[in-house]
């Protein structure tokens, strides 16, 4: 994208690379991460074909559909960048306001294939969900600071500070030039991020996912001037940015690698608990979360492994209209038949009850209980310890508690 926008890879682009392993990716939004990765390739191709608009029109019918198929947000981010770059190009070519708007609409119309096909699909049996909810404005700045949050939060926040400093340098230093389309798109996405809610169509953390994308676009929008006209960047600054970018990227990759290795061992150890459960049984899983503060634990949906490996019931699967190809038929486990019934707390947290009260409400149809992030010595009334790990316990309902 940097090469397409500036004719060569700007030295500041090195600071965007670590954002590939960002909070949304580490949080587990795999299809979102795929769509954003493809969207950045699509942005580069869109800019590279600026003067071949007929070819671009035909190419971006399937490309836009593919992005929409991966994830709606990836499609939306690319469409925003495509629209902003087309607006800037139209204005620079002297088309005027009306001409620019019309030409931009015609250029971006091929991207609407996916949403149009989606709107035509039947929604039989879909449950109603709030379209927009939870606009937590004070938390916006946290999502930007923690755009690369992994395990060591001070180090992660320092990484965001480094990127912010590079953005500041590129905006304030003579000799840096901005690609106006990318810069306008980054600012538009930032404004959307500040205004949008946390939840869209029942999907949480909609705003959080945009943090790394905004930072990456702001970094990539500027690069040192290489043209014959205009001031050039001091070679010493370029050299230091190059060295700093390489060191920053290697350090982030190294710490991400160590963190993933630690999480992998933790997952493997925790998953030994479900090996003691018979295949295909009704199991309710509970993850003991923190009421306040930031937890770097990644096991909030580890119970999905029970579904895949042991065909166990997974109450961490959430139901969204037309959102997945899996359906829940065992209504005897209600209300433990959907997310977020997996989340609980050791003590009451706001309107959420404590672990003992949640356990007491588990339907009798559930014969097994798996609690993650708990003292392995914890005893629960009516339940027998079947297997323990370092911080999780698999329980079996006592025979006297069965139907």
mmCIF file of C-alpha atoms in Angstrom, residues 66-308:
data_model
loop_
_atom_site.group_PDB
_atom_site.id
_atom_site.type_symbol
_atom_site.label_atom_id
_atom_site.label_comp_id
_atom_site.label_asym_id
_atom_site.label_seq_id
_atom_site.Cartn_x
_atom_site.Cartn_y
_atom_site.Cartn_z
ATOM 1 C CA UNK A 66 -14.962 -11.385 -1.677
ATOM 2 C CA UNK A 67 -14.247 -8.760 0.989
ATOM 3 C CA UNK A 68 -17.920 -8.618 1.952
ATOM 4 C CA UNK A 69 -18.017 -12.418 2.140
ATOM 5 C CA UNK A 70 -15.062 -12.444 4.572
ATOM 6 C CA UNK A 71 -16.435 -9.733 6.857
ATOM 7 C CA UNK A 72 -18.710 -6.735 6.515
ATOM 8 C CA UNK A 73 -16.264 -4.416 8.326
ATOM 9 C CA UNK A 74 -13.365 -5.321 6.022
ATOM 10 C CA UNK A 75 -15.577 -4.483 3.052
ATOM 11 C CA UNK A 76 -16.698 -1.223 4.709
ATOM 12 C CA UNK A 77 -13.132 -0.118 5.503
ATOM 13 C CA UNK A 78 -11.994 -0.735 1.949
ATOM 14 C CA UNK A 79 -15.079 0.987 0.514
ATOM 15 C CA UNK A 80 -14.343 4.038 2.662
ATOM 16 C CA UNK A 81 -10.739 4.199 1.453
ATOM 17 C CA UNK A 82 -11.826 3.668 -2.155
ATOM 18 C CA UNK A 83 -14.443 6.402 -1.860
ATOM 19 C CA UNK A 84 -12.107 8.926 -0.232
ATOM 20 C CA UNK A 85 -9.300 8.357 -2.748
ATOM 21 C CA UNK A 86 -11.810 8.674 -5.605
ATOM 22 C CA UNK A 87 -13.167 11.911 -4.120
ATOM 23 C CA UNK A 88 -9.681 13.408 -3.864
ATOM 24 C CA UNK A 89 -8.765 12.293 -7.385
ATOM 25 C CA UNK A 90 -11.958 13.782 -8.809
ATOM 26 C CA UNK A 91 -11.423 17.078 -7.014
ATOM 27 C CA UNK A 92 -7.788 17.300 -8.129
ATOM 28 C CA UNK A 93 -8.859 16.749 -11.729
ATOM 29 C CA UNK A 94 -11.138 19.771 -11.501
ATOM 30 C CA UNK A 95 -14.488 17.983 -11.804
ATOM 31 C CA UNK A 96 -16.195 20.243 -9.288
ATOM 32 C CA UNK A 97 -18.340 19.168 -6.375
ATOM 33 C CA UNK A 98 -21.199 17.611 -8.369
ATOM 34 C CA UNK A 99 -18.922 15.934 -10.888
ATOM 35 C CA UNK A 100 -16.671 14.563 -8.173
ATOM 36 C CA UNK A 101 -19.571 13.086 -6.218
ATOM 37 C CA UNK A 102 -21.131 11.524 -9.326
ATOM 38 C CA UNK A 103 -17.863 10.038 -10.577
ATOM 39 C CA UNK A 104 -17.064 8.676 -7.114
ATOM 40 C CA UNK A 105 -20.483 7.034 -6.920
ATOM 41 C CA UNK A 106 -20.005 5.407 -10.306
ATOM 42 C CA UNK A 107 -16.516 4.173 -9.403
ATOM 43 C CA UNK A 108 -17.589 2.605 -6.124
ATOM 44 C CA UNK A 109 -20.940 1.177 -7.314
ATOM 45 C CA UNK A 110 -19.362 -2.210 -8.268
ATOM 46 C CA UNK A 111 -18.523 -2.722 -4.581
ATOM 47 C CA UNK A 112 -22.216 -3.034 -3.693
ATOM 48 C CA UNK A 113 -22.690 -6.551 -5.098
ATOM 49 C CA UNK A 114 -22.140 -8.293 -1.762
ATOM 50 C CA UNK A 115 -24.477 -6.143 0.366
ATOM 51 C CA UNK A 116 -27.168 -6.273 -2.341
ATOM 52 C CA UNK A 117 -27.052 -10.072 -2.472
ATOM 53 C CA UNK A 118 -27.070 -10.190 1.316
ATOM 54 C CA UNK A 119 -30.155 -7.988 1.492
ATOM 55 C CA UNK A 120 -31.974 -10.369 -0.849
ATOM 56 C CA UNK A 121 -31.291 -13.445 1.302
ATOM 57 C CA UNK A 122 -34.237 -14.713 3.369
ATOM 58 C CA UNK A 123 -34.027 -14.139 7.119
ATOM 59 C CA UNK A 124 -36.544 -16.735 8.249
ATOM 60 C CA UNK A 125 -36.529 -17.328 11.975
ATOM 61 C CA UNK A 126 -33.990 -14.600 12.625
ATOM 62 C CA UNK A 127 -34.137 -13.079 16.060
ATOM 63 C CA UNK A 128 -34.417 -9.336 16.454
ATOM 64 C CA UNK A 129 -31.302 -7.612 17.789
ATOM 65 C CA UNK A 130 -30.491 -3.987 18.504
ATOM 66 C CA UNK A 131 -28.899 -2.436 15.426
ATOM 67 C CA UNK A 132 -26.712 -0.064 17.448
ATOM 68 C CA UNK A 133 -25.882 -0.133 21.156
ATOM 69 C CA UNK A 134 -23.358 0.871 23.815
ATOM 70 C CA UNK A 135 -21.495 3.956 22.643
ATOM 71 C CA UNK A 136 -18.830 4.077 25.367
ATOM 72 C CA UNK A 137 -17.020 7.245 24.278
ATOM 73 C CA UNK A 138 -14.404 7.378 27.107
ATOM 74 C CA UNK A 139 -13.197 3.907 26.148
ATOM 75 C CA UNK A 140 -12.303 4.979 22.611
ATOM 76 C CA UNK A 141 -8.901 6.311 23.610
ATOM 77 C CA UNK A 142 -8.199 3.035 25.432
ATOM 78 C CA UNK A 143 -8.784 1.037 22.266
ATOM 79 C CA UNK A 144 -6.256 3.205 20.401
ATOM 80 C CA UNK A 145 -3.660 2.937 23.154
ATOM 81 C CA UNK A 146 -4.194 -0.822 23.381
ATOM 82 C CA UNK A 147 -4.320 -1.415 19.627
ATOM 83 C CA UNK A 148 -1.538 -4.012 20.005
ATOM 84 C CA UNK A 149 -2.517 -5.276 23.470
ATOM 85 C CA UNK A 150 -1.137 -8.759 24.030
ATOM 86 C CA UNK A 151 0.265 -9.792 27.422
ATOM 87 C CA UNK A 152 2.551 -7.072 28.805
ATOM 88 C CA UNK A 153 0.311 -4.010 28.739
ATOM 89 C CA UNK A 154 3.004 -1.414 29.499
ATOM 90 C CA UNK A 155 5.062 -2.681 26.580
ATOM 91 C CA UNK A 156 1.962 -2.802 24.371
ATOM 92 C CA UNK A 157 0.975 0.769 25.246
ATOM 93 C CA UNK A 158 4.567 1.873 24.605
ATOM 94 C CA UNK A 159 4.292 0.389 21.117
ATOM 95 C CA UNK A 160 1.217 2.498 20.397
ATOM 96 C CA UNK A 161 3.104 5.541 21.692
ATOM 97 C CA UNK A 162 5.964 4.815 19.269
ATOM 98 C CA UNK A 163 3.529 4.660 16.358
ATOM 99 C CA UNK A 164 1.839 7.887 17.490
ATOM 100 C CA UNK A 165 5.266 9.587 17.660
ATOM 101 C CA UNK A 166 6.092 8.466 14.104
ATOM 102 C CA UNK A 167 2.742 9.813 12.893
ATOM 103 C CA UNK A 168 3.534 13.134 14.616
ATOM 104 C CA UNK A 169 6.986 13.277 12.981
ATOM 105 C CA UNK A 170 5.556 12.580 9.535
ATOM 106 C CA UNK A 171 2.980 15.343 9.918
ATOM 107 C CA UNK A 172 5.303 17.975 11.381
ATOM 108 C CA UNK A 173 8.576 17.388 9.522
ATOM 109 C CA UNK A 174 9.424 19.209 6.293
ATOM 110 C CA UNK A 175 10.024 16.796 3.476
ATOM 111 C CA UNK A 176 7.227 14.346 4.270
ATOM 112 C CA UNK A 177 4.405 14.252 1.749
ATOM 113 C CA UNK A 178 0.929 12.867 2.338
ATOM 114 C CA UNK A 179 -1.231 10.848 0.003
ATOM 115 C CA UNK A 180 -4.352 12.938 0.346
ATOM 116 C CA UNK A 181 -6.757 10.112 -0.389
ATOM 117 C CA UNK A 182 -5.281 7.841 2.283
ATOM 118 C CA UNK A 183 -5.038 10.678 4.787
ATOM 119 C CA UNK A 184 -8.648 11.701 4.203
ATOM 120 C CA UNK A 185 -9.732 8.070 4.558
ATOM 121 C CA UNK A 186 -7.781 7.688 7.812
ATOM 122 C CA UNK A 187 -9.339 10.845 9.273
ATOM 123 C CA UNK A 188 -12.821 9.781 8.126
ATOM 124 C CA UNK A 189 -12.341 6.366 9.714
ATOM 125 C CA UNK A 190 -11.143 8.033 12.917
ATOM 126 C CA UNK A 191 -14.265 10.198 13.005
ATOM 127 C CA UNK A 192 -16.451 7.150 12.414
ATOM 128 C CA UNK A 193 -14.607 5.317 15.183
ATOM 129 C CA UNK A 194 -15.294 8.126 17.656
ATOM 130 C CA UNK A 195 -19.003 8.225 16.803
ATOM 131 C CA UNK A 196 -19.862 4.557 16.317
ATOM 132 C CA UNK A 197 -21.196 2.315 19.101
ATOM 133 C CA UNK A 198 -19.498 -0.668 20.642
ATOM 134 C CA UNK A 199 -22.152 -3.080 19.363
ATOM 135 C CA UNK A 200 -23.539 -3.232 15.811
ATOM 136 C CA UNK A 201 -26.216 -5.773 14.854
ATOM 137 C CA UNK A 202 -25.468 -7.752 18.008
ATOM 138 C CA UNK A 203 -21.707 -7.940 17.326
ATOM 139 C CA UNK A 204 -19.544 -6.638 20.188
ATOM 140 C CA UNK A 205 -16.277 -4.670 19.954
ATOM 141 C CA UNK A 206 -17.145 -3.204 16.564
ATOM 142 C CA UNK A 207 -15.219 -0.018 17.360
ATOM 143 C CA UNK A 208 -12.239 -1.731 18.995
ATOM 144 C CA UNK A 209 -11.423 -3.570 15.780
ATOM 145 C CA UNK A 210 -10.815 -0.318 13.888
ATOM 146 C CA UNK A 211 -8.050 1.005 16.162
ATOM 147 C CA UNK A 212 -5.104 -0.762 14.457
ATOM 148 C CA UNK A 213 -6.517 0.016 10.998
ATOM 149 C CA UNK A 214 -6.688 3.741 11.784
ATOM 150 C CA UNK A 215 -3.115 3.814 13.104
ATOM 151 C CA UNK A 216 -1.838 1.857 10.091
ATOM 152 C CA UNK A 217 -3.517 4.182 7.596
ATOM 153 C CA UNK A 218 -2.186 7.273 9.394
ATOM 154 C CA UNK A 219 1.340 5.826 9.283
ATOM 155 C CA UNK A 220 1.092 4.794 5.625
ATOM 156 C CA UNK A 221 -0.507 8.043 4.443
ATOM 157 C CA UNK A 222 2.817 9.951 4.730
ATOM 158 C CA UNK A 223 6.257 9.173 3.361
ATOM 159 C CA UNK A 224 9.519 11.066 2.735
ATOM 160 C CA UNK A 225 9.498 13.139 -0.430
ATOM 161 C CA UNK A 226 11.468 11.598 -3.287
ATOM 162 C CA UNK A 227 10.491 14.003 -6.061
ATOM 163 C CA UNK A 228 12.782 16.591 -7.618
ATOM 164 C CA UNK A 229 10.517 19.364 -6.365
ATOM 165 C CA UNK A 230 10.045 20.265 -2.732
ATOM 166 C CA UNK A 231 12.202 19.826 0.368
ATOM 167 C CA UNK A 232 13.768 16.491 1.241
ATOM 168 C CA UNK A 233 13.885 14.833 4.633
ATOM 169 C CA UNK A 234 17.150 15.049 6.527
ATOM 170 C CA UNK A 235 19.028 11.797 5.715
ATOM 171 C CA UNK A 236 19.944 11.404 9.393
ATOM 172 C CA UNK A 237 16.248 11.338 10.362
ATOM 173 C CA UNK A 238 15.530 8.806 7.631
ATOM 174 C CA UNK A 239 18.396 6.638 8.872
ATOM 175 C CA UNK A 240 17.161 6.735 12.470
ATOM 176 C CA UNK A 241 13.597 5.990 11.392
ATOM 177 C CA UNK A 242 14.867 3.013 9.410
ATOM 178 C CA UNK A 243 16.891 1.619 12.309
ATOM 179 C CA UNK A 244 14.088 2.301 14.769
ATOM 180 C CA UNK A 245 11.488 0.685 12.527
ATOM 181 C CA UNK A 246 13.534 -2.490 12.106
ATOM 182 C CA UNK A 247 14.237 -2.758 15.844
ATOM 183 C CA UNK A 248 10.611 -2.015 16.713
ATOM 184 C CA UNK A 249 9.288 -4.648 14.312
ATOM 185 C CA UNK A 250 11.720 -7.333 15.493
ATOM 186 C CA UNK A 251 11.004 -6.587 19.162
ATOM 187 C CA UNK A 252 7.237 -6.742 18.674
ATOM 188 C CA UNK A 253 7.487 -9.981 16.698
ATOM 189 C CA UNK A 254 9.726 -11.533 19.365
ATOM 190 C CA UNK A 255 7.410 -10.655 22.255
ATOM 191 C CA UNK A 256 4.325 -11.759 20.308
ATOM 192 C CA UNK A 257 6.028 -15.078 19.617
ATOM 193 C CA UNK A 258 6.907 -15.629 23.280
ATOM 194 C CA UNK A 259 3.400 -14.636 24.345
ATOM 195 C CA UNK A 260 1.788 -17.039 21.878
ATOM 196 C CA UNK A 261 4.051 -19.863 23.023
ATOM 197 C CA UNK A 262 3.027 -19.232 26.636
ATOM 198 C CA UNK A 263 -0.655 -19.149 25.664
ATOM 199 C CA UNK A 264 -0.268 -22.342 23.646
ATOM 200 C CA UNK A 265 1.130 -24.221 26.637
ATOM 201 C CA UNK A 266 -1.592 -22.787 28.873
ATOM 202 C CA UNK A 267 -4.319 -23.853 26.422
ATOM 203 C CA UNK A 268 -2.891 -27.370 26.114
ATOM 204 C CA UNK A 269 -2.733 -27.782 29.889
ATOM 205 C CA UNK A 270 -6.248 -26.428 30.435
ATOM 206 C CA UNK A 271 -7.752 -28.623 27.713
ATOM 207 C CA UNK A 272 -6.633 -31.815 29.465
ATOM 208 C CA UNK A 273 -9.668 -31.315 31.723
ATOM 209 C CA UNK A 274 -12.272 -32.045 29.052
ATOM 210 C CA UNK A 275 -10.584 -35.317 28.112
ATOM 211 C CA UNK A 276 -12.250 -36.793 31.195
ATOM 212 C CA UNK A 277 -15.755 -35.927 29.922
ATOM 213 C CA UNK A 278 -17.610 -38.550 27.848
ATOM 214 C CA UNK A 279 -18.147 -37.580 24.221
ATOM 215 C CA UNK A 280 -21.350 -35.781 23.360
ATOM 216 C CA UNK A 281 -22.544 -34.951 26.881
ATOM 217 C CA UNK A 282 -24.289 -31.779 28.019
ATOM 218 C CA UNK A 283 -21.562 -29.635 29.528
ATOM 219 C CA UNK A 284 -21.903 -26.079 30.777
ATOM 220 C CA UNK A 285 -18.686 -24.039 30.789
ATOM 221 C CA UNK A 286 -18.007 -21.013 32.971
ATOM 222 C CA UNK A 287 -15.106 -18.597 32.651
ATOM 223 C CA UNK A 288 -14.333 -16.602 35.803
ATOM 224 C CA UNK A 289 -13.625 -13.100 34.552
ATOM 225 C CA UNK A 290 -12.372 -10.000 36.335
ATOM 226 C CA UNK A 291 -15.030 -7.502 37.323
ATOM 227 C CA UNK A 292 -12.710 -4.541 36.775
ATOM 228 C CA UNK A 293 -9.410 -4.050 35.059
ATOM 229 C CA UNK A 294 -7.870 -5.483 31.903
ATOM 230 C CA UNK A 295 -7.281 -9.229 31.672
ATOM 231 C CA UNK A 296 -4.840 -10.591 29.106
ATOM 232 C CA UNK A 297 -6.150 -14.157 29.472
ATOM 233 C CA UNK A 298 -7.315 -15.541 26.096
ATOM 234 C CA UNK A 299 -9.474 -18.445 27.274
ATOM 235 C CA UNK A 300 -12.909 -16.808 27.347
ATOM 236 C CA UNK A 301 -14.029 -19.069 24.509
ATOM 237 C CA UNK A 302 -11.719 -22.044 25.051
ATOM 238 C CA UNK A 303 -14.824 -24.179 25.549
ATOM 239 C CA UNK A 304 -15.205 -24.200 21.765
ATOM 240 C CA UNK A 305 -12.489 -26.858 21.745
ATOM 241 C CA UNK A 306 -14.880 -29.117 23.664
ATOM 242 C CA UNK A 307 -17.389 -28.823 20.814
ATOM 243 C CA UNK A 308 -14.783 -29.597 18.156
#
